Amino acid sequence: MHSTLKHSTYKKSLVAAALAVAAACSLTACGADDGGSSGKSPVADVSAPAKTQAATVLDTPFTKPDFVLTDTHGKKFDFRERTKGKPTLIYFGYTHCPDICPLTMGNIAVAKKALPKAEQSKLQVVFVTTDPGRDTPSELGKWLKAQDPSFIGLTGDFKTIQAGARSIGIGISPTKKEKDGTIVSMHGAQVIAFSPKTNKGYLLYGEDTTVQDYTKDLPKIVKGENP
């Protein structure tokens, strides 16, 4: 089952341009238990103008989240330090998500394989769990290995993760259990791309971004260029 909720508030420190983009994004509710999801995507807004490119180029880029989390090997991972000077994609989701999360990561994995080997090794793809209670380093490692063994998985304290996500305009809420037993995680489904030149998050991708979109844009992201 999917539902979407508009973000209601963001930190006042976010600049107006970035805030406008983030506010337009949605929180996606992902059911985790068997039978708990219909697998349907939100109905598209047919009144919206057609996009000519997948990426939204931010007029005022985001600063990287300043958090230290735990990777799939159980070691500390300083996000800013470890991704400094590297083209980086970050996504917040969880391993029990039945649809949007694995689809997003799978699309990026397929697109990444289309890059030359040298460029593949440069690209950092970071998946930060929104469900740290269940997504242990080991669980994250197994799940991401099925997507792409090079993907970086991070877990840690929920409030730290939530604050980091909020700093780049992505809303997430604590995992909750519905009356029918379904475990639901509300999280923004955006992917943010950070430039290797400036270390700023200058591109935003929504949940409808396709393999073809990422395949087209990744060569330029690796170079820190606009699509």
mmCIF file of C-alpha atoms in Angstrom, residues 12-226:
data_model
loop_
_atom_site.group_PDB
_atom_site.id
_atom_site.type_symbol
_atom_site.label_atom_id
_atom_site.label_comp_id
_atom_site.label_asym_id
_atom_site.label_seq_id
_atom_site.Cartn_x
_atom_site.Cartn_y
_atom_site.Cartn_z
ATOM 1 C CA LYS A 12 13.889 27.803 8.635
ATOM 2 C CA SER A 13 17.569 27.741 7.782
ATOM 3 C CA LEU A 14 16.860 26.070 4.420
ATOM 4 C CA VAL A 15 17.033 28.601 1.627
ATOM 5 C CA ALA A 16 13.807 29.464 -0.170
ATOM 6 C CA ALA A 17 14.679 27.814 -3.468
ATOM 7 C CA ALA A 18 15.684 24.513 -1.915
ATOM 8 C CA LEU A 19 12.698 24.613 0.419
ATOM 9 C CA ALA A 20 10.308 24.997 -2.472
ATOM 10 C CA VAL A 21 11.721 21.915 -4.157
ATOM 11 C CA ALA A 22 11.708 19.827 -0.983
ATOM 12 C CA ALA A 23 8.158 20.830 -0.070
ATOM 13 C CA ALA A 24 6.964 19.556 -3.423
ATOM 14 C CA CYS A 25 8.275 16.082 -2.647
ATOM 15 C CA SER A 26 6.269 13.495 -0.732
ATOM 16 C CA LEU A 27 6.623 11.074 2.116
ATOM 17 C CA THR A 28 6.030 7.542 0.922
ATOM 18 C CA ALA A 29 4.445 4.986 3.220
ATOM 19 C CA CYS A 30 5.878 1.528 2.604
ATOM 20 C CA GLY A 31 4.172 -1.535 4.123
ATOM 21 C CA ALA A 32 6.588 -4.196 5.300
ATOM 22 C CA ASP A 33 4.606 -7.310 6.184
ATOM 23 C CA ASP A 34 3.325 -10.013 3.847
ATOM 24 C CA GLY A 35 0.134 -8.947 2.141
ATOM 25 C CA GLY A 36 0.476 -5.473 3.567
ATOM 26 C CA SER A 37 1.099 -3.744 0.254
ATOM 27 C CA SER A 38 -0.761 -3.657 -3.029
ATOM 28 C CA GLY A 39 2.440 -2.657 -4.818
ATOM 29 C CA LYS A 40 0.643 0.204 -6.548
ATOM 30 C CA SER A 41 2.340 3.522 -7.118
ATOM 31 C CA PRO A 42 0.683 6.854 -6.302
ATOM 32 C CA VAL A 43 -1.618 8.140 -9.039
ATOM 33 C CA ALA A 44 0.186 10.647 -11.236
ATOM 34 C CA ASP A 45 -0.959 14.251 -11.315
ATOM 35 C CA VAL A 46 -1.989 14.552 -14.955
ATOM 36 C CA SER A 47 -2.317 18.311 -14.598
ATOM 37 C CA ALA A 48 1.418 18.703 -13.959
ATOM 38 C CA PRO A 49 3.528 19.885 -16.914
ATOM 39 C CA ALA A 50 5.654 17.250 -18.635
ATOM 40 C CA LYS A 51 9.273 17.195 -17.499
ATOM 41 C CA THR A 52 11.999 17.418 -20.086
ATOM 42 C CA GLN A 53 14.615 15.945 -17.737
ATOM 43 C CA ALA A 54 14.526 13.732 -14.672
ATOM 44 C CA ALA A 55 16.728 15.862 -12.445
ATOM 45 C CA THR A 56 15.709 19.037 -10.668
ATOM 46 C CA VAL A 57 18.761 21.302 -10.624
ATOM 47 C CA LEU A 58 18.815 23.197 -7.331
ATOM 48 C CA ASP A 59 19.549 26.922 -7.560
ATOM 49 C CA THR A 60 21.068 26.768 -4.083
ATOM 50 C CA PRO A 61 22.616 23.312 -3.491
ATOM 51 C CA PHE A 62 22.361 21.467 -0.191
ATOM 52 C CA THR A 63 25.305 21.023 2.163
ATOM 53 C CA LYS A 64 26.109 17.384 2.913
ATOM 54 C CA PRO A 65 24.566 15.950 6.095
ATOM 55 C CA ASP A 66 27.062 16.146 8.930
ATOM 56 C CA PHE A 67 26.568 12.727 10.479
ATOM 57 C CA VAL A 68 28.660 9.752 11.493
ATOM 58 C CA LEU A 69 26.792 6.462 11.151
ATOM 59 C CA THR A 70 27.648 2.747 11.063
ATOM 60 C CA ASP A 71 28.355 0.905 7.812
ATOM 61 C CA THR A 72 27.580 -2.694 6.878
ATOM 62 C CA HIS A 73 30.881 -3.842 8.397
ATOM 63 C CA GLY A 74 29.988 -2.354 11.772
ATOM 64 C CA LYS A 75 32.499 0.485 11.378
ATOM 65 C CA LYS A 76 31.948 4.207 11.810
ATOM 66 C CA PHE A 77 31.333 6.118 8.595
ATOM 67 C CA ASP A 78 31.770 9.889 8.549
ATOM 68 C CA PHE A 79 29.588 10.812 5.583
ATOM 69 C CA ARG A 80 31.172 14.169 4.802
ATOM 70 C CA GLU A 81 34.723 12.957 5.169
ATOM 71 C CA ARG A 82 34.345 9.628 3.364
ATOM 72 C CA THR A 83 32.543 11.091 0.347
ATOM 73 C CA LYS A 84 34.623 14.257 0.036
ATOM 74 C CA GLY A 85 35.577 14.964 -3.567
ATOM 75 C CA LYS A 86 33.546 12.003 -4.849
ATOM 76 C CA PRO A 87 30.371 11.961 -6.946
ATOM 77 C CA THR A 88 27.772 10.720 -4.466
ATOM 78 C CA LEU A 89 24.131 9.676 -4.528
ATOM 79 C CA ILE A 90 22.241 9.393 -1.239
ATOM 80 C CA TYR A 91 18.859 7.765 -0.611
ATOM 81 C CA PHE A 92 16.926 7.208 2.616
ATOM 82 C CA GLY A 93 14.814 4.038 2.775
ATOM 83 C CA TYR A 94 14.636 0.618 4.423
ATOM 84 C CA THR A 95 15.193 -3.011 3.538
ATOM 85 C CA HIS A 96 11.644 -4.217 4.329
ATOM 86 C CA CYS A 97 10.179 -1.782 1.806
ATOM 87 C CA PRO A 98 8.329 -3.871 -0.816
ATOM 88 C CA ASP A 99 8.554 -1.577 -3.799
ATOM 89 C CA ILE A 100 9.933 1.981 -4.009
ATOM 90 C CA CYS A 101 13.223 1.376 -2.173
ATOM 91 C CA PRO A 102 14.357 -1.756 -4.043
ATOM 92 C CA LEU A 103 13.130 -0.272 -7.337
ATOM 93 C CA THR A 104 15.116 2.936 -6.803
ATOM 94 C CA MET A 105 18.292 1.146 -5.802
ATOM 95 C CA GLY A 106 17.861 -1.404 -8.572
ATOM 96 C CA ASN A 107 17.482 1.333 -11.182
ATOM 97 C CA ILE A 108 20.654 3.035 -9.981
ATOM 98 C CA ALA A 109 22.511 -0.293 -9.937
ATOM 99 C CA VAL A 110 21.583 -1.060 -13.543
ATOM 100 C CA ALA A 111 22.484 2.451 -14.698
ATOM 101 C CA LYS A 112 25.798 2.330 -12.863
ATOM 102 C CA LYS A 113 26.809 -0.812 -14.764
ATOM 103 C CA ALA A 114 26.517 1.159 -17.995
ATOM 104 C CA LEU A 115 29.350 3.454 -16.885
ATOM 105 C CA PRO A 116 32.962 2.712 -17.863
ATOM 106 C CA LYS A 117 34.716 0.695 -15.138
ATOM 107 C CA ALA A 118 36.853 3.650 -14.071
ATOM 108 C CA GLU A 119 33.794 5.829 -13.554
ATOM 109 C CA GLN A 120 31.912 3.061 -11.750
ATOM 110 C CA SER A 121 34.612 2.982 -9.109
ATOM 111 C CA LYS A 122 34.337 6.736 -8.553
ATOM 112 C CA LEU A 123 30.587 6.848 -7.945
ATOM 113 C CA GLN A 124 29.496 6.505 -4.303
ATOM 114 C CA VAL A 125 25.924 5.262 -3.802
ATOM 115 C CA VAL A 126 24.843 5.566 -0.171
ATOM 116 C CA PHE A 127 21.671 3.993 1.248
ATOM 117 C CA VAL A 128 20.723 5.267 4.731
ATOM 118 C CA THR A 129 18.099 3.241 6.576
ATOM 119 C CA THR A 130 14.974 4.874 7.979
ATOM 120 C CA ASP A 131 14.362 1.726 10.047
ATOM 121 C CA PRO A 132 17.516 1.292 12.153
ATOM 122 C CA GLY A 133 15.674 -0.884 14.665
ATOM 123 C CA ARG A 134 15.531 -3.736 12.151
ATOM 124 C CA ASP A 135 18.178 -2.744 9.615
ATOM 125 C CA THR A 136 21.315 -3.908 11.386
ATOM 126 C CA PRO A 137 24.674 -3.650 9.585
ATOM 127 C CA SER A 138 24.367 -7.336 8.688
ATOM 128 C CA GLU A 139 20.825 -7.000 7.306
ATOM 129 C CA LEU A 140 21.788 -3.938 5.310
ATOM 130 C CA GLY A 141 24.807 -5.724 3.915
ATOM 131 C CA LYS A 142 22.793 -8.715 2.699
ATOM 132 C CA TRP A 143 20.093 -6.542 1.137
ATOM 133 C CA LEU A 144 22.495 -4.223 -0.661
ATOM 134 C CA LYS A 145 24.635 -7.097 -1.928
ATOM 135 C CA ALA A 146 21.639 -8.185 -3.988
ATOM 136 C CA GLN A 147 21.446 -4.685 -5.485
ATOM 137 C CA ASP A 148 25.140 -3.875 -5.956
ATOM 138 C CA PRO A 149 27.953 -5.022 -3.621
ATOM 139 C CA SER A 150 29.650 -1.633 -3.939
ATOM 140 C CA PHE A 151 26.684 0.263 -2.493
ATOM 141 C CA ILE A 152 27.298 1.723 0.962
ATOM 142 C CA GLY A 153 24.693 0.993 3.640
ATOM 143 C CA LEU A 154 24.440 3.088 6.794
ATOM 144 C CA THR A 155 22.473 2.688 10.019
ATOM 145 C CA GLY A 156 22.570 4.279 13.456
ATOM 146 C CA ASP A 157 20.535 6.401 15.851
ATOM 147 C CA PHE A 158 17.167 7.328 14.314
ATOM 148 C CA LYS A 159 17.229 10.947 15.478
ATOM 149 C CA THR A 160 20.669 11.412 13.942
ATOM 150 C CA ILE A 161 19.443 9.931 10.673
ATOM 151 C CA GLN A 162 16.274 12.032 10.730
ATOM 152 C CA ALA A 163 18.198 15.252 11.341
ATOM 153 C CA GLY A 164 20.606 14.442 8.513
ATOM 154 C CA ALA A 165 17.743 13.747 6.114
ATOM 155 C CA ARG A 166 15.935 16.929 7.124
ATOM 156 C CA SER A 167 19.060 18.981 6.450
ATOM 157 C CA ILE A 168 18.728 18.110 2.754
ATOM 158 C CA GLY A 169 14.955 18.524 2.590
ATOM 159 C CA ILE A 170 13.973 14.882 3.062
ATOM 160 C CA GLY A 171 11.338 14.030 5.657
ATOM 161 C CA ILE A 172 11.281 10.707 7.496
ATOM 162 C CA SER A 173 9.182 9.494 10.428
ATOM 163 C CA PRO A 174 9.719 6.717 12.990
ATOM 164 C CA THR A 175 8.561 3.280 11.857
ATOM 165 C CA LYS A 176 5.100 2.450 13.193
ATOM 166 C CA LYS A 177 2.857 -0.606 13.374
ATOM 167 C CA GLU A 178 -0.628 -0.394 11.910
ATOM 168 C CA LYS A 179 -3.710 -2.071 13.455
ATOM 169 C CA ASP A 180 -3.461 -4.898 10.926
ATOM 170 C CA GLY A 181 0.133 -5.559 11.955
ATOM 171 C CA THR A 182 1.681 -3.908 8.914
ATOM 172 C CA ILE A 183 4.948 -2.117 9.640
ATOM 173 C CA VAL A 184 5.035 1.255 7.909
ATOM 174 C CA SER A 185 7.950 3.633 7.374
ATOM 175 C CA MET A 186 7.193 7.121 6.126
ATOM 176 C CA HIS A 187 10.119 8.533 4.175
ATOM 177 C CA GLY A 188 10.877 10.890 1.351
ATOM 178 C CA ALA A 189 11.677 9.001 -1.848
ATOM 179 C CA GLN A 190 14.147 11.514 -3.276
ATOM 180 C CA VAL A 191 17.696 10.794 -4.414
ATOM 181 C CA ILE A 192 20.163 13.664 -3.983
ATOM 182 C CA ALA A 193 23.320 13.859 -6.099
ATOM 183 C CA PHE A 194 26.418 15.581 -4.679
ATOM 184 C CA SER A 195 29.086 17.077 -6.907
ATOM 185 C CA PRO A 196 32.716 15.875 -6.651
ATOM 186 C CA LYS A 197 33.795 19.453 -7.416
ATOM 187 C CA THR A 198 31.853 21.359 -4.737
ATOM 188 C CA ASN A 199 30.629 18.546 -2.412
ATOM 189 C CA LYS A 200 27.188 20.174 -2.633
ATOM 190 C CA GLY A 201 23.896 18.422 -3.346
ATOM 191 C CA TYR A 202 22.902 20.048 -6.605
ATOM 192 C CA LEU A 203 20.518 17.529 -8.219
ATOM 193 C CA LEU A 204 17.277 15.999 -6.958
ATOM 194 C CA TYR A 205 15.537 12.921 -8.392
ATOM 195 C CA GLY A 206 12.001 11.758 -7.589
ATOM 196 C CA GLU A 207 10.658 8.224 -7.173
ATOM 197 C CA ASP A 208 9.511 8.118 -10.819
ATOM 198 C CA THR A 209 13.087 8.357 -12.148
ATOM 199 C CA THR A 210 13.777 5.480 -14.539
ATOM 200 C CA VAL A 211 16.828 3.380 -15.386
ATOM 201 C CA GLN A 212 17.095 5.306 -18.632
ATOM 202 C CA ASP A 213 17.082 8.612 -16.747
ATOM 203 C CA TYR A 214 19.918 7.536 -14.453
ATOM 204 C CA THR A 215 21.844 5.975 -17.332
ATOM 205 C CA LYS A 216 21.675 9.268 -19.198
ATOM 206 C CA ASP A 217 22.658 11.424 -16.192
ATOM 207 C CA LEU A 218 25.284 9.396 -14.320
ATOM 208 C CA PRO A 219 28.176 10.185 -16.705
ATOM 209 C CA LYS A 220 27.635 13.891 -16.024
ATOM 210 C CA ILE A 221 27.119 13.379 -12.273
ATOM 211 C CA VAL A 222 30.483 11.625 -12.087
ATOM 212 C CA LYS A 223 32.032 14.766 -13.583
ATOM 213 C CA GLY A 224 30.019 17.139 -11.409
ATOM 214 C CA GLU A 225 28.125 18.559 -14.385
ATOM 215 C CA ASN A 226 24.442 19.379 -14.843
#
